[in-house]
Coordinates of C-alpha atoms in Angstrom, one line a residue:
M1 CA 81.8 95.9 167.8
T2 CA 80.0 93.4 165.6
D3 CA 80.5 92.7 162.0
Q4 CA 77.1 94.2 161.3
R5 CA 78.2 97.7 162.3
L6 CA 79.2 99.8 159.3
R7 CA 82.2 102.2 159.6
V8 CA 81.9 105.8 158.6
V9 CA 85.1 107.9 158.6
V10 CA 84.7 111.7 158.4
V11 CA 87.9 113.4 157.3
G12 CA 88.0 117.0 158.6
G13 CA 86.5 118.4 161.8
G14 CA 85.4 121.8 160.7
Y15 CA 81.9 123.1 160.4
A16 CA 80.8 120.6 157.8
G17 CA 82.6 117.5 159.1
T18 CA 81.6 118.0 162.8
V19 CA 77.9 118.5 161.8
A20 CA 78.0 115.5 159.5
A21 CA 79.5 113.2 162.3
N22 CA 76.8 114.3 164.7
H23 CA 74.0 113.9 162.2
L24 CA 75.1 110.3 161.4
R25 CA 74.1 109.3 164.9
L26 CA 70.5 109.2 163.5
S27 CA 71.6 105.6 162.9
A28 CA 72.6 103.6 166.0
D29 CA 74.3 101.0 163.9
L30 CA 77.3 103.0 162.8
D31 CA 80.9 103.3 164.0
I32 CA 81.7 106.9 163.4
T33 CA 85.3 108.3 163.4
L34 CA 86.2 111.9 163.0
V35 CA 89.7 112.6 161.8
N36 CA 91.1 116.1 162.4
P37 CA 94.7 117.4 162.6
R38 CA 93.9 119.4 165.8
P39 CA 92.5 118.3 169.2
M40 CA 90.2 121.3 169.2
F41 CA 87.5 122.7 166.9
V42 CA 88.5 126.0 165.2
E43 CA 85.9 128.7 164.8
R44 CA 87.3 130.0 161.6
I45 CA 84.9 132.9 161.4
R46 CA 86.6 134.2 164.6
L47 CA 90.2 133.9 163.5
H48 CA 90.4 137.7 162.9
Q49 CA 89.3 138.2 166.5
F50 CA 92.0 135.8 167.8
V51 CA 94.7 137.6 165.8
A52 CA 93.7 141.0 167.2
G53 CA 93.3 139.7 170.7
T54 CA 89.6 140.5 171.0
G55 CA 88.4 136.9 171.2
S56 CA 89.2 133.2 171.1
A57 CA 88.6 130.9 168.2
T58 CA 88.7 127.4 169.5
V59 CA 86.1 125.1 171.2
D60 CA 86.7 121.8 173.0
Y61 CA 85.5 118.9 170.8
G62 CA 84.2 117.3 174.0
T63 CA 81.4 119.9 174.1
L64 CA 80.6 119.5 170.4
L65 CA 80.6 115.8 169.5
G66 CA 77.9 113.4 170.3
D67 CA 78.3 110.2 172.3
G68 CA 80.1 107.4 170.5
I69 CA 82.0 109.4 168.0
Q70 CA 85.7 108.6 168.1
L71 CA 88.0 111.6 167.5
V72 CA 91.3 110.7 165.9
V73 CA 93.8 113.6 166.1
D74 CA 95.9 113.0 163.0
T75 CA 96.2 114.0 159.4
A76 CA 94.9 112.0 156.4
E77 CA 97.7 111.4 153.9
R78 CA 95.9 109.3 151.4
I79 CA 92.5 107.7 150.6
D80 CA 92.7 104.3 149.1
M81 CA 89.4 103.7 147.2
S82 CA 90.1 100.2 146.2
D83 CA 90.7 98.9 149.8
R84 CA 88.5 101.6 151.4
K85 CA 91.0 102.8 153.9
V86 CA 92.5 106.1 155.0
V87 CA 96.2 106.2 155.6
L88 CA 97.2 108.7 158.3
A89 CA 100.4 110.7 158.8
S90 CA 101.1 108.7 162.0
G91 CA 101.2 105.5 159.9
A92 CA 97.8 104.3 161.2
V93 CA 95.2 103.0 158.8
L94 CA 91.4 103.5 159.2
G95 CA 89.1 101.2 157.2
Y96 CA 85.7 102.5 156.2
D97 CA 82.5 101.5 154.5
Y98 CA 81.7 105.1 153.8
L99 CA 83.8 108.2 153.9
I100 CA 82.7 111.8 154.2
Y101 CA 85.3 114.1 152.7
A102 CA 85.2 117.4 154.6
V103 CA 88.7 118.7 154.6
G104 CA 87.6 122.4 154.2
S105 CA 89.7 125.1 152.6
T106 CA 92.9 126.9 153.3
G107 CA 94.7 130.1 152.1
T108 CA 98.4 130.7 151.5
P109 CA 100.2 133.5 149.7
P110 CA 100.8 132.7 146.0
A111 CA 104.3 131.7 144.9
A112 CA 103.7 133.8 141.8
V113 CA 104.0 137.0 143.8
P114 CA 107.7 137.5 144.7
G115 CA 108.2 137.5 148.5
A116 CA 104.6 136.7 149.4
V117 CA 105.3 133.2 150.6
E118 CA 108.4 134.3 152.6
F119 CA 107.2 137.6 154.1
A120 CA 103.4 137.7 154.1
Y121 CA 101.2 136.1 156.9
P122 CA 98.1 134.1 155.9
I123 CA 95.2 133.8 158.4
A124 CA 93.1 131.0 157.0
E125 CA 94.1 128.3 159.5
F126 CA 94.6 128.4 163.3
E127 CA 98.4 127.8 163.0
H128 CA 98.6 130.7 160.5
A129 CA 96.6 132.9 162.9
E130 CA 98.9 132.0 165.9
R131 CA 102.0 133.0 163.9
L132 CA 100.4 136.3 162.9
Q133 CA 99.2 137.0 166.4
H134 CA 102.7 136.5 167.7
A135 CA 104.2 138.8 165.0
L136 CA 101.7 141.6 165.8
G137 CA 102.4 141.2 169.5
E138 CA 106.0 142.2 168.8
L139 CA 105.1 145.4 166.9
H140 CA 105.0 148.9 168.2
P141 CA 101.3 150.0 168.2
D142 CA 102.1 152.7 165.6
A143 CA 103.8 150.3 163.2
P144 CA 102.0 150.1 159.8
V145 CA 100.2 146.9 158.8
V146 CA 99.1 146.1 155.3
V147 CA 96.2 143.7 154.6
V148 CA 96.1 142.2 151.1
G149 CA 92.7 141.1 149.9
A150 CA 89.4 142.9 150.2
G151 CA 87.0 139.9 150.5
L152 CA 85.2 139.4 153.8
T153 CA 88.2 138.0 155.6
G154 CA 90.4 140.9 154.6
I155 CA 87.8 143.5 155.5
E156 CA 87.2 141.8 158.9
T157 CA 90.9 141.5 159.7
A158 CA 91.7 145.1 158.7
S159 CA 88.7 146.4 160.8
E160 CA 89.6 144.4 163.8
L161 CA 93.2 145.5 163.8
A162 CA 92.3 149.2 163.2
E163 CA 89.8 149.2 166.0
Q164 CA 92.7 148.1 168.3
G165 CA 94.6 151.2 167.2
R166 CA 96.7 149.7 164.4
R167 CA 97.6 151.8 161.3
V168 CA 96.1 149.6 158.6
T169 CA 96.1 149.8 154.8
L170 CA 93.7 147.5 152.9
V171 CA 94.9 146.6 149.4
C172 CA 91.9 145.6 147.4
G173 CA 93.3 144.5 144.1
G174 CA 90.3 145.9 142.2
V175 CA 87.0 146.0 144.2
L176 CA 86.2 146.4 147.9
G177 CA 84.0 143.5 148.9
P178 CA 83.5 141.9 145.5
S179 CA 80.8 139.6 146.8
L180 CA 78.7 142.5 148.1
S181 CA 76.2 144.8 146.4
A182 CA 76.9 148.5 145.8
A183 CA 74.9 149.2 149.0
G184 CA 76.9 146.7 150.9
R185 CA 80.2 148.1 149.7
R186 CA 79.1 151.6 150.6
S187 CA 78.3 150.5 154.1
V188 CA 81.6 148.7 154.5
A189 CA 83.6 151.6 153.1
K190 CA 81.9 154.0 155.5
W191 CA 82.8 152.1 158.6
L192 CA 86.4 151.4 157.4
R193 CA 86.8 155.2 157.0
R194 CA 85.5 155.7 160.6
L195 CA 88.0 153.2 161.8
G196 CA 90.9 154.9 160.0
V197 CA 91.6 152.2 157.5
E198 CA 93.3 153.4 154.3
V199 CA 91.5 151.6 151.5
R200 CA 93.5 151.3 148.3
E201 CA 90.8 149.9 146.1
T202 CA 92.5 149.6 142.7
A203 CA 96.0 148.8 144.0
V204 CA 97.5 145.5 143.1
V205 CA 100.5 143.9 144.8
E206 CA 103.5 143.2 142.7
A207 CA 105.9 141.9 145.4
V208 CA 106.2 141.7 149.2
A209 CA 109.5 142.5 151.0
P210 CA 110.5 142.8 154.6
G211 CA 109.0 146.1 155.8
A212 CA 107.3 147.0 152.5
V213 CA 104.7 146.0 149.9
R214 CA 105.4 147.0 146.3
L215 CA 102.5 147.8 144.0
I216 CA 102.3 147.3 140.3
D217 CA 102.3 151.1 139.7
G218 CA 105.8 151.1 141.2
S219 CA 104.9 152.7 144.5
E220 CA 105.6 151.1 147.9
L221 CA 103.6 150.8 151.1
R222 CA 105.5 150.6 154.4
S223 CA 104.5 147.4 156.2
A224 CA 105.9 146.1 159.4
V225 CA 103.5 143.1 159.0
T226 CA 101.8 142.1 155.8
V227 CA 98.6 140.0 156.1
W228 CA 97.6 138.0 153.1
T229 CA 93.9 137.2 152.8
A230 CA 93.4 137.1 149.0
G231 CA 92.3 133.8 147.6
F232 CA 91.4 130.4 149.0
G233 CA 92.4 126.9 148.1
V234 CA 91.7 123.4 149.4
P235 CA 94.0 120.7 150.7
D236 CA 95.2 118.4 147.9
L237 CA 94.2 115.1 149.6
A238 CA 91.7 114.2 146.9
A239 CA 94.1 114.9 144.1
R240 CA 96.9 113.0 145.8
S241 CA 94.5 110.1 146.3
G242 CA 93.7 109.9 142.6
L243 CA 90.1 111.2 143.0
S244 CA 88.6 113.5 140.4
T245 CA 88.7 117.2 141.3
D246 CA 88.0 120.6 139.9
A247 CA 90.8 123.1 139.0
L248 CA 91.0 124.3 142.6
G249 CA 91.3 120.7 144.0
R250 CA 87.7 120.3 145.3
L251 CA 86.3 116.8 145.1
L252 CA 83.9 116.4 142.1
T253 CA 80.5 115.1 143.1
D254 CA 77.0 114.8 141.8
E255 CA 74.1 116.8 143.2
T256 CA 73.7 114.3 146.1
L257 CA 77.3 115.1 147.1
T258 CA 78.4 111.6 146.1
G259 CA 81.9 111.5 144.6
I260 CA 81.9 110.7 140.9
D261 CA 84.6 108.1 141.3
D262 CA 83.1 106.1 144.1
P263 CA 79.6 106.0 145.7
H264 CA 81.2 105.2 149.0
I265 CA 82.8 108.7 149.2
V266 CA 80.6 111.7 149.9
A267 CA 81.9 115.3 150.2
A268 CA 80.7 118.3 152.2
G269 CA 81.8 121.9 152.8
D270 CA 84.4 124.0 151.1
A271 CA 86.1 121.0 149.5
A272 CA 83.0 119.8 147.6
A273 CA 82.3 120.7 144.0
P274 CA 78.8 119.3 143.2
S275 CA 78.4 119.2 139.4
G276 CA 81.5 121.2 139.2
R277 CA 79.6 124.2 140.6
P278 CA 80.5 124.6 144.2
L279 CA 78.6 126.7 146.7
R280 CA 80.3 129.8 148.1
M281 CA 83.0 128.9 150.7
S282 CA 81.3 129.8 154.0
C283 CA 80.1 128.2 157.3
Q284 CA 76.6 129.2 156.0
A285 CA 77.0 126.5 153.3
A286 CA 79.2 124.1 155.3
G287 CA 76.8 123.2 158.1
P288 CA 73.8 122.3 155.8
L289 CA 76.2 120.5 153.4
G290 CA 77.4 118.4 156.3
V291 CA 73.8 117.4 157.1
Q292 CA 73.1 116.6 153.5
A293 CA 76.3 114.5 153.2
A294 CA 75.3 112.5 156.2
N295 CA 71.8 112.0 154.8
T296 CA 73.3 110.8 151.6
V297 CA 75.4 108.2 153.5
L298 CA 72.3 107.1 155.5
A299 CA 70.2 106.8 152.4
R300 CA 72.8 104.7 150.6
I301 CA 73.1 102.4 153.6
A302 CA 69.3 102.1 153.7
G303 CA 69.2 101.4 150.0
T304 CA 67.1 104.5 149.2
E305 CA 67.8 107.3 146.7
P306 CA 69.7 110.2 148.3
A307 CA 68.2 113.7 148.0
V308 CA 69.8 116.3 145.9
I309 CA 71.2 119.6 147.3
D310 CA 68.4 122.0 148.4
Q311 CA 69.9 124.9 150.2
A312 CA 69.0 128.6 150.3
F313 CA 71.1 131.5 151.5
V314 CA 70.1 134.7 153.3
G315 CA 73.1 137.0 152.9
Q316 CA 76.6 137.7 154.1
C317 CA 77.5 139.3 157.4
V318 CA 80.9 141.0 157.7
S319 CA 82.1 142.4 161.0
L320 CA 83.8 145.8 161.2
G321 CA 85.4 145.6 164.6
R322 CA 83.4 144.7 167.7
K323 CA 80.9 147.6 167.5
H324 CA 79.8 147.6 163.8
A325 CA 79.1 145.3 160.9
T326 CA 77.4 145.1 157.6
F327 CA 74.7 142.6 156.8
Q328 CA 74.3 142.1 153.1
L329 CA 71.0 140.6 152.1
A330 CA 70.8 138.1 149.3
R331 CA 68.4 136.1 147.2
F332 CA 68.0 132.4 148.1
D333 CA 70.5 131.5 145.3
D334 CA 73.1 133.6 147.1
T335 CA 73.2 136.6 144.7
P336 CA 73.3 139.8 146.6
I337 CA 70.5 142.3 146.4
N338 CA 71.2 146.0 146.6
L339 CA 70.2 146.3 150.3
A340 CA 72.4 146.1 153.3
L341 CA 72.1 146.8 157.1
G342 CA 75.0 148.5 158.8
G343 CA 76.0 149.6 162.2
R344 CA 75.5 148.2 165.7
V345 CA 72.4 146.2 164.8
A346 CA 74.3 144.4 162.1
A347 CA 77.1 143.8 164.6
W348 CA 74.6 142.2 166.9
V349 CA 73.3 140.0 164.0
K350 CA 76.9 139.0 163.2
E351 CA 77.7 137.9 166.8
A352 CA 74.4 136.1 167.0
V353 CA 75.2 134.2 163.8
C354 CA 78.7 133.2 165.2
K355 CA 77.2 132.0 168.4
A356 CA 74.3 130.2 166.7
T357 CA 76.8 128.2 164.5
V358 CA 78.4 126.6 167.5
W359 CA 75.1 126.2 169.2
G360 CA 73.7 124.4 166.2
I361 CA 76.6 121.9 166.3
R362 CA 76.0 121.2 170.0
R363 CA 72.3 120.8 169.3
E364 CA 73.0 118.3 166.6
A365 CA 75.2 116.4 169.0
A366 CA 72.5 116.3 171.6
K367 CA 69.6 115.6 169.2
P368 CA 70.7 114.3 165.8
G369 CA 68.4 115.6 163.1
S370 CA 67.6 118.8 164.8
N371 CA 69.9 121.1 162.8
P372 CA 67.6 123.1 160.5
W373 CA 68.6 125.1 157.4
L374 CA 66.8 127.2 154.9
K375 CA 65.7 125.3 151.8
G376 CA 64.4 126.6 148.5
G377 CA 67.6 127.6 146.7
K378 CA 66.3 125.8 143.6
R379 CA 69.8 124.9 142.6
T380 CA 68.9 122.0 140.3
E381 CA 66.4 124.0 138.4
R382 CA 69.0 126.8 137.9
L383 CA 71.7 124.4 136.8
A384 CA 69.3 122.8 134.3
H385 CA 68.4 126.3 133.0
E386 CA 72.0 127.2 132.6
A387 CA 72.8 124.0 130.8
V388 CA 70.0 124.7 128.3
T389 CA 71.2 128.3 127.8
V390 CA 74.8 127.2 127.2
S391 CA 73.8 124.5 124.7

């Protein structure tokens, strides 16, 4: 290594971080290090399959990372802006010239709900899913399972388990599929009924106990295993490092994904909050944000002005077991339209999307700069309009 080679550390090896690391190879003059707490890539969008025993959810990094990228299996404990270094849990220290913050998101039961932390099983991370898979494996097939949270993760988990013959109750807390349109919710509800899932749409959890879930109306649901999918958070690395974050802990950036505290720190994925208005947590957003974060770093190294976020969405695809799904169409700005495709065709689309996500990472590793994404979300124009409206 020569003194002329700049060091870029990518913290987090999920969808955004892995794509970002591969895209940085557009420059041959960088030393790129990817820091991740696990030695394998986790397909988070398949964790419900892993839990139900209908598929795997990990991929060997050796098949995903381009030549020259160093993978460090460790956990970042602190980012030191002043000295530009990352302190790892092992005690090792990595210096950097630029850092891409891509720690992703997580989900744990809230301490405010009595018994949730002690007795409910989250599913947002691979270790969570392993623990849940083991717990389900010890159950009698007829034992009741309660899934709390009716976002896409809760719907997919409930469906996957029900298709395997489990007796599943889905506690929605208000609305089934709140990010979907009325047509999307009808499609999801239809397939949940066919799978035998009992949907408690307006039910709200008051407490979780061994063998039961208590609702705020005073009733109880028998539950041999309670799965908690309601709500997401982000790791607190940015906050612990003294960086500016939003209320959830996402790193605050400008519209080029550059941290507001330091131009040498760029964020991507679920843990980024550009202009305090983050995109929806999803791999659909994470991959393109990884590319854009890498482009921002490359632009700053080249002394040019980084581009602002330009990303469009096409919809949301929620699996309902292995045979059915619902594909919710959306406008480019990610707002759903009242049109959804359901059934086997949607299931094929969902599986194609999951496979294409990994394929896209591999393609970026083989040919940096080849990962396309849909543009035209007109985010900056929308934010400007909202700012004028508010003022």
